[in-house]
């Protein structure tokens, strides 16, 4: 009977030797009255045999269900040593000293919070606790420290809140393990300078590569604080600038045929096609649907090759811009660090001599980041340097922020992100059985 009750209340972990156990339910609340066997241990001060002075009931919240609150009423013995006059309680296996929550509840809460999609409110409802209690458990036992700097670091930022002094926080991530190294409260140069200066010099000198987006502050800081590293820009950000440029050219061309009507199908056929199939200019052609697509205005079906041929027939300058864009995209996919210089120079010249201002601006961007773009073709342990790992982390960070409707306490946010995403953050002040 005792074994069934212990299993029902999830008390197996405590390895109890029970003298008496009773479970009652009052007002939809479960009360588990437990008296343990007397272990008859010696006085911790003088090693004499004590006597039982009294029994004291200790009420401990033990969350096993979100349907009914559950409390352990632990009938604890209070011992008295006649020899040294010392008074003390027997060991409490359910909770830490002066704690009102069982270690089972604490571990359950902390384990559930490893899921980045779960909120403090979700956990509170599951364990029949208040949200404040769950937050207090998290703040008490989780304190994420900075990890040792690896050889390859990815740096990026994420939006926190417009209510904070600094709207963007800065993330440092290990390229290989995909674990967050640390999160700094601001991406501003003065704040990051202050933070990075506290990292030991020998640790900073061990960094070989730093991968960033196209922001000068990160490049400047990398050259100062990681002097032995090569800086690489994430190729995704370069391609995004290129796609923005070709899309701007498409829109300019499209507007030449605008009939000022709100209904797309009633507009000029060139305007209609350039708007309806805008993704042909920015999306990889291989990824576009291979079957036939119905074109409502023409009342016919065309393959993607027919659609692209028609789009090219609208404007030769737009067609030439598309093929130049495709040349750079192919270069980005196939170039090699050791041999990419000549082709990159040739592409820069073509963009700078383009008829389109957007491409000339992009050419200047390539010059400004030429060295870092070349470094992006470096492979480290078989993997091309990129910010792909940190983009994945940022996606989960956004889920944490969105689910919680924002965080007002930055330290709590940092701890929650690192605890949920890294999975290996240790519990501080480990709530072990006494």
PDB file of N, CA, C and O in Angstrom, residues 198-241:
ATOM      1  N   UNK A 198      37.124  43.115 -20.490  1.00  0.00           N
ATOM      2  CA  UNK A 198      37.244  42.301 -19.273  1.00  0.00           C
ATOM      3  C   UNK A 198      37.621  40.847 -19.575  1.00  0.00           C
ATOM      4  O   UNK A 198      37.961  40.096 -18.666  1.00  0.00           O
ATOM      5  N   UNK A 199      37.556  40.440 -20.845  1.00  0.00           N
ATOM      6  CA  UNK A 199      37.925  39.072 -21.196  1.00  0.00           C
ATOM      7  C   UNK A 199      39.448  38.971 -21.194  1.00  0.00           C
ATOM      8  O   UNK A 199      40.132  39.811 -21.781  1.00  0.00           O
ATOM      9  N   UNK A 200      40.029  37.955 -20.543  1.00  0.00           N
ATOM     10  CA  UNK A 200      41.493  37.819 -20.502  1.00  0.00           C
ATOM     11  C   UNK A 200      42.116  37.847 -21.898  1.00  0.00           C
ATOM     12  O   UNK A 200      41.568  37.261 -22.840  1.00  0.00           O
ATOM     13  N   UNK A 201      43.253  38.498 -22.012  1.00  0.00           N
ATOM     14  CA  UNK A 201      43.893  38.689 -23.316  1.00  0.00           C
ATOM     15  C   UNK A 201      44.261  37.371 -23.973  1.00  0.00           C
ATOM     16  O   UNK A 201      44.071  37.194 -25.189  1.00  0.00           O
ATOM     17  N   UNK A 202      44.807  36.431 -23.191  1.00  0.00           N
ATOM     18  CA  UNK A 202      45.212  35.152 -23.786  1.00  0.00           C
ATOM     19  C   UNK A 202      44.021  34.395 -24.375  1.00  0.00           C
ATOM     20  O   UNK A 202      44.145  33.651 -25.348  1.00  0.00           O
ATOM     21  N   UNK A 203      42.833  34.596 -23.792  1.00  0.00           N
ATOM     22  CA  UNK A 203      41.613  33.969 -24.314  1.00  0.00           C
ATOM     23  C   UNK A 203      41.203  34.625 -25.625  1.00  0.00           C
ATOM     24  O   UNK A 203      40.810  33.953 -26.585  1.00  0.00           O
ATOM     25  N   UNK A 204      41.319  35.937 -25.692  1.00  0.00           N
ATOM     26  CA  UNK A 204      40.955  36.666 -26.916  1.00  0.00           C
ATOM     27  C   UNK A 204      41.924  36.366 -28.055  1.00  0.00           C
ATOM     28  O   UNK A 204      41.535  36.328 -29.224  1.00  0.00           O
ATOM     29  N   UNK A 205      43.183  36.163 -27.725  1.00  0.00           N
ATOM     30  CA  UNK A 205      44.191  35.876 -28.753  1.00  0.00           C
ATOM     31  C   UNK A 205      43.996  34.506 -29.393  1.00  0.00           C
ATOM     32  O   UNK A 205      44.496  34.253 -30.491  1.00  0.00           O
ATOM     33  N   UNK A 206      43.239  33.627 -28.743  1.00  0.00           N
ATOM     34  CA  UNK A 206      43.027  32.279 -29.273  1.00  0.00           C
ATOM     35  C   UNK A 206      41.952  32.239 -30.360  1.00  0.00           C
ATOM     36  O   UNK A 206      41.797  31.225 -31.043  1.00  0.00           O
ATOM     37  N   UNK A 207      41.206  33.333 -30.521  1.00  0.00           N
ATOM     38  CA  UNK A 207      40.133  33.374 -31.528  1.00  0.00           C
ATOM     39  C   UNK A 207      40.745  33.511 -32.923  1.00  0.00           C
ATOM     40  O   UNK A 207      41.512  34.436 -33.187  1.00  0.00           O
ATOM     41  N   UNK A 208      40.390  32.585 -33.827  1.00  0.00           N
ATOM     42  CA  UNK A 208      40.956  32.584 -35.183  1.00  0.00           C
ATOM     43  C   UNK A 208      40.041  33.244 -36.215  1.00  0.00           C
ATOM     44  O   UNK A 208      40.517  33.845 -37.178  1.00  0.00           O
ATOM     45  N   UNK A 209      38.726  33.093 -36.040  1.00  0.00           N
ATOM     46  CA  UNK A 209      37.775  33.635 -37.017  1.00  0.00           C
ATOM     47  C   UNK A 209      36.584  34.249 -36.293  1.00  0.00           C
ATOM     48  O   UNK A 209      36.120  33.725 -35.284  1.00  0.00           O
ATOM     49  N   UNK A 210      36.106  35.351 -36.847  1.00  0.00           N
ATOM     50  CA  UNK A 210      34.888  35.994 -36.347  1.00  0.00           C
ATOM     51  C   UNK A 210      33.967  36.225 -37.540  1.00  0.00           C
ATOM     52  O   UNK A 210      34.378  36.841 -38.535  1.00  0.00           O
ATOM     53  N   UNK A 211      32.752  35.717 -37.448  1.00  0.00           N
ATOM     54  CA  UNK A 211      31.767  35.861 -38.529  1.00  0.00           C
ATOM     55  C   UNK A 211      30.716  36.882 -38.099  1.00  0.00           C
ATOM     56  O   UNK A 211      30.150  36.769 -37.006  1.00  0.00           O
ATOM     57  N   UNK A 212      30.466  37.882 -38.958  1.00  0.00           N
ATOM     58  CA  UNK A 212      29.571  38.978 -38.605  1.00  0.00           C
ATOM     59  C   UNK A 212      28.610  39.266 -39.749  1.00  0.00           C
ATOM     60  O   UNK A 212      28.767  38.753 -40.864  1.00  0.00           O
ATOM     61  N   UNK A 213      27.599  40.081 -39.460  1.00  0.00           N
ATOM     62  CA  UNK A 213      26.814  40.646 -40.553  1.00  0.00           C
ATOM     63  C   UNK A 213      27.537  41.915 -41.019  1.00  0.00           C
ATOM     64  O   UNK A 213      28.614  42.245 -40.523  1.00  0.00           O
ATOM     65  N   UNK A 214      26.987  42.629 -41.957  1.00  0.00           N
ATOM     66  CA  UNK A 214      27.705  43.752 -42.560  1.00  0.00           C
ATOM     67  C   UNK A 214      27.523  45.027 -41.735  1.00  0.00           C
ATOM     68  O   UNK A 214      26.867  45.992 -42.158  1.00  0.00           O
ATOM     69  N   UNK A 215      28.128  45.001 -40.538  1.00  0.00           N
ATOM     70  CA  UNK A 215      28.059  46.171 -39.660  1.00  0.00           C
ATOM     71  C   UNK A 215      29.477  46.505 -39.203  1.00  0.00           C
ATOM     72  O   UNK A 215      30.182  45.669 -38.629  1.00  0.00           O
ATOM     73  N   UNK A 216      29.883  47.750 -39.458  1.00  0.00           N
ATOM     74  CA  UNK A 216      31.268  48.166 -39.221  1.00  0.00           C
ATOM     75  C   UNK A 216      31.695  48.027 -37.768  1.00  0.00           C
ATOM     76  O   UNK A 216      32.869  47.755 -37.486  1.00  0.00           O
ATOM     77  N   UNK A 217      30.775  48.231 -36.838  1.00  0.00           N
ATOM     78  CA  UNK A 217      31.125  48.154 -35.411  1.00  0.00           C
ATOM     79  C   UNK A 217      31.711  46.790 -35.062  1.00  0.00           C
ATOM     80  O   UNK A 217      32.728  46.703 -34.354  1.00  0.00           O
ATOM     81  N   UNK A 218      31.096  45.715 -35.544  1.00  0.00           N
ATOM     82  CA  UNK A 218      31.595  44.376 -35.244  1.00  0.00           C
ATOM     83  C   UNK A 218      32.985  44.161 -35.839  1.00  0.00           C
ATOM     84  O   UNK A 218      33.857  43.535 -35.210  1.00  0.00           O
ATOM     85  N   UNK A 219      33.190  44.655 -37.058  1.00  0.00           N
ATOM     86  CA  UNK A 219      34.497  44.500 -37.694  1.00  0.00           C
ATOM     87  C   UNK A 219      35.574  45.257 -36.916  1.00  0.00           C
ATOM     88  O   UNK A 219      36.667  44.727 -36.685  1.00  0.00           O
ATOM     89  N   UNK A 220      35.257  46.481 -36.497  1.00  0.00           N
ATOM     90  CA  UNK A 220      36.223  47.282 -35.744  1.00  0.00           C
ATOM     91  C   UNK A 220      36.585  46.614 -34.421  1.00  0.00           C
ATOM     92  O   UNK A 220      37.757  46.533 -34.042  1.00  0.00           O
ATOM     93  N   UNK A 221      35.569  46.123 -33.712  1.00  0.00           N
ATOM     94  CA  UNK A 221      35.816  45.492 -32.412  1.00  0.00           C
ATOM     95  C   UNK A 221      36.599  44.194 -32.561  1.00  0.00           C
ATOM     96  O   UNK A 221      37.458  43.872 -31.734  1.00  0.00           O
ATOM     97  N   UNK A 222      36.307  43.438 -33.627  1.00  0.00           N
ATOM     98  CA  UNK A 222      37.021  42.182 -33.852  1.00  0.00           C
ATOM     99  C   UNK A 222      38.509  42.441 -34.085  1.00  0.00           C
ATOM    100  O   UNK A 222      39.372  41.717 -33.560  1.00  0.00           O
ATOM    101  N   UNK A 223      38.823  43.481 -34.858  1.00  0.00           N
ATOM    102  CA  UNK A 223      40.227  43.776 -35.146  1.00  0.00           C
ATOM    103  C   UNK A 223      40.978  44.246 -33.901  1.00  0.00           C
ATOM    104  O   UNK A 223      42.181  44.036 -33.773  1.00  0.00           O
ATOM    105  N   UNK A 224      40.275  44.869 -32.962  1.00  0.00           N
ATOM    106  CA  UNK A 224      40.914  45.384 -31.747  1.00  0.00           C
ATOM    107  C   UNK A 224      41.064  44.292 -30.691  1.00  0.00           C
ATOM    108  O   UNK A 224      42.145  44.099 -30.130  1.00  0.00           O
ATOM    109  N   UNK A 225      39.981  43.569 -30.422  1.00  0.00           N
ATOM    110  CA  UNK A 225      39.967  42.636 -29.294  1.00  0.00           C
ATOM    111  C   UNK A 225      40.313  41.200 -29.667  1.00  0.00           C
ATOM    112  O   UNK A 225      40.609  40.393 -28.791  1.00  0.00           O
ATOM    113  N   UNK A 226      40.261  40.883 -30.968  1.00  0.00           N
ATOM    114  CA  UNK A 226      40.665  39.553 -31.423  1.00  0.00           C
ATOM    115  C   UNK A 226      41.706  39.734 -32.535  1.00  0.00           C
ATOM    116  O   UNK A 226      41.432  39.414 -33.709  1.00  0.00           O
ATOM    117  N   UNK A 227      42.873  40.250 -32.207  1.00  0.00           N
ATOM    118  CA  UNK A 227      43.858  40.654 -33.216  1.00  0.00           C
ATOM    119  C   UNK A 227      44.383  39.514 -34.081  1.00  0.00           C
ATOM    120  O   UNK A 227      44.912  39.766 -35.168  1.00  0.00           O
ATOM    121  N   UNK A 228      44.262  38.272 -33.642  1.00  0.00           N
ATOM    122  CA  UNK A 228      44.759  37.140 -34.419  1.00  0.00           C
ATOM    123  C   UNK A 228      43.701  36.544 -35.341  1.00  0.00           C
ATOM    124  O   UNK A 228      43.956  35.540 -36.007  1.00  0.00           O
ATOM    125  N   UNK A 229      42.524  37.148 -35.374  1.00  0.00           N
ATOM    126  CA  UNK A 229      41.421  36.542 -36.129  1.00  0.00           C
ATOM    127  C   UNK A 229      41.302  37.119 -37.540  1.00  0.00           C
ATOM    128  O   UNK A 229      41.788  38.212 -37.832  1.00  0.00           O
ATOM    129  N   UNK A 230      40.653  36.340 -38.394  1.00  0.00           N
ATOM    130  CA  UNK A 230      40.196  36.821 -39.698  1.00  0.00           C
ATOM    131  C   UNK A 230      38.694  37.058 -39.592  1.00  0.00           C
ATOM    132  O   UNK A 230      37.970  36.218 -39.051  1.00  0.00           O
ATOM    133  N   UNK A 231      38.239  38.194 -40.102  1.00  0.00           N
ATOM    134  CA  UNK A 231      36.820  38.539 -40.039  1.00  0.00           C
ATOM    135  C   UNK A 231      36.154  38.159 -41.354  1.00  0.00           C
ATOM    136  O   UNK A 231      36.663  38.475 -42.432  1.00  0.00           O
ATOM    137  N   UNK A 232      35.033  37.464 -41.264  1.00  0.00           N
ATOM    138  CA  UNK A 232      34.261  37.067 -42.446  1.00  0.00           C
ATOM    139  C   UNK A 232      32.839  37.599 -42.314  1.00  0.00           C
ATOM    140  O   UNK A 232      32.275  37.593 -41.218  1.00  0.00           O
ATOM    141  N   UNK A 233      32.280  38.073 -43.428  1.00  0.00           N
ATOM    142  CA  UNK A 233      30.872  38.483 -43.409  1.00  0.00           C
ATOM    143  C   UNK A 233      30.022  37.307 -43.850  1.00  0.00           C
ATOM    144  O   UNK A 233      30.436  36.503 -44.698  1.00  0.00           O
ATOM    145  N   UNK A 234      28.865  37.205 -43.287  1.00  0.00           N
ATOM    146  CA  UNK A 234      27.942  36.135 -43.647  1.00  0.00           C
ATOM    147  C   UNK A 234      27.435  36.365 -45.067  1.00  0.00           C
ATOM    148  O   UNK A 234      26.916  37.435 -45.387  1.00  0.00           O
ATOM    149  N   UNK A 235      27.582  35.367 -45.929  1.00  0.00           N
ATOM    150  CA  UNK A 235      27.208  35.521 -47.340  1.00  0.00           C
ATOM    151  C   UNK A 235      25.710  35.784 -47.510  1.00  0.00           C
ATOM    152  O   UNK A 235      25.289  36.417 -48.483  1.00  0.00           O
ATOM    153  N   UNK A 236      24.903  35.321 -46.555  1.00  0.00           N
ATOM    154  CA  UNK A 236      23.460  35.561 -46.631  1.00  0.00           C
ATOM    155  C   UNK A 236      23.150  37.053 -46.671  1.00  0.00           C
ATOM    156  O   UNK A 236      22.259  37.493 -47.405  1.00  0.00           O
ATOM    157  N   UNK A 237      23.891  37.833 -45.866  1.00  0.00           N
ATOM    158  CA  UNK A 237      23.641  39.272 -45.828  1.00  0.00           C
ATOM    159  C   UNK A 237      24.065  39.952 -47.128  1.00  0.00           C
ATOM    160  O   UNK A 237      23.429  40.920 -47.568  1.00  0.00           O
ATOM    161  N   UNK A 238      25.121  39.446 -47.762  1.00  0.00           N
ATOM    162  CA  UNK A 238      25.540  39.998 -49.054  1.00  0.00           C
ATOM    163  C   UNK A 238      24.468  39.728 -50.096  1.00  0.00           C
ATOM    164  O   UNK A 238      24.069  40.629 -50.852  1.00  0.00           O
ATOM    165  N   UNK A 239      23.985  38.494 -50.137  1.00  0.00           N
ATOM    166  CA  UNK A 239      22.939  38.129 -51.103  1.00  0.00           C
ATOM    167  C   UNK A 239      21.657  38.916 -50.837  1.00  0.00           C
ATOM    168  O   UNK A 239      20.944  39.300 -51.781  1.00  0.00           O
ATOM    169  N   UNK A 240      21.360  39.185 -49.571  1.00  0.00           N
ATOM    170  CA  UNK A 240      20.154  39.962 -49.257  1.00  0.00           C
ATOM    171  C   UNK A 240      20.261  41.370 -49.835  1.00  0.00           C
ATOM    172  O   UNK A 240      19.287  41.895 -50.390  1.00  0.00           O
ATOM    173  N   UNK A 241      21.431  42.004 -49.717  1.00  0.00           N
ATOM    174  CA  UNK A 241      21.630  43.328 -50.313  1.00  0.00           C
ATOM    175  C   UNK A 241      21.489  43.260 -51.831  1.00  0.00           C
ATOM    176  O   UNK A 241      20.916  44.164 -52.455  1.00  0.00           O
TER     177      UNK A 241
END
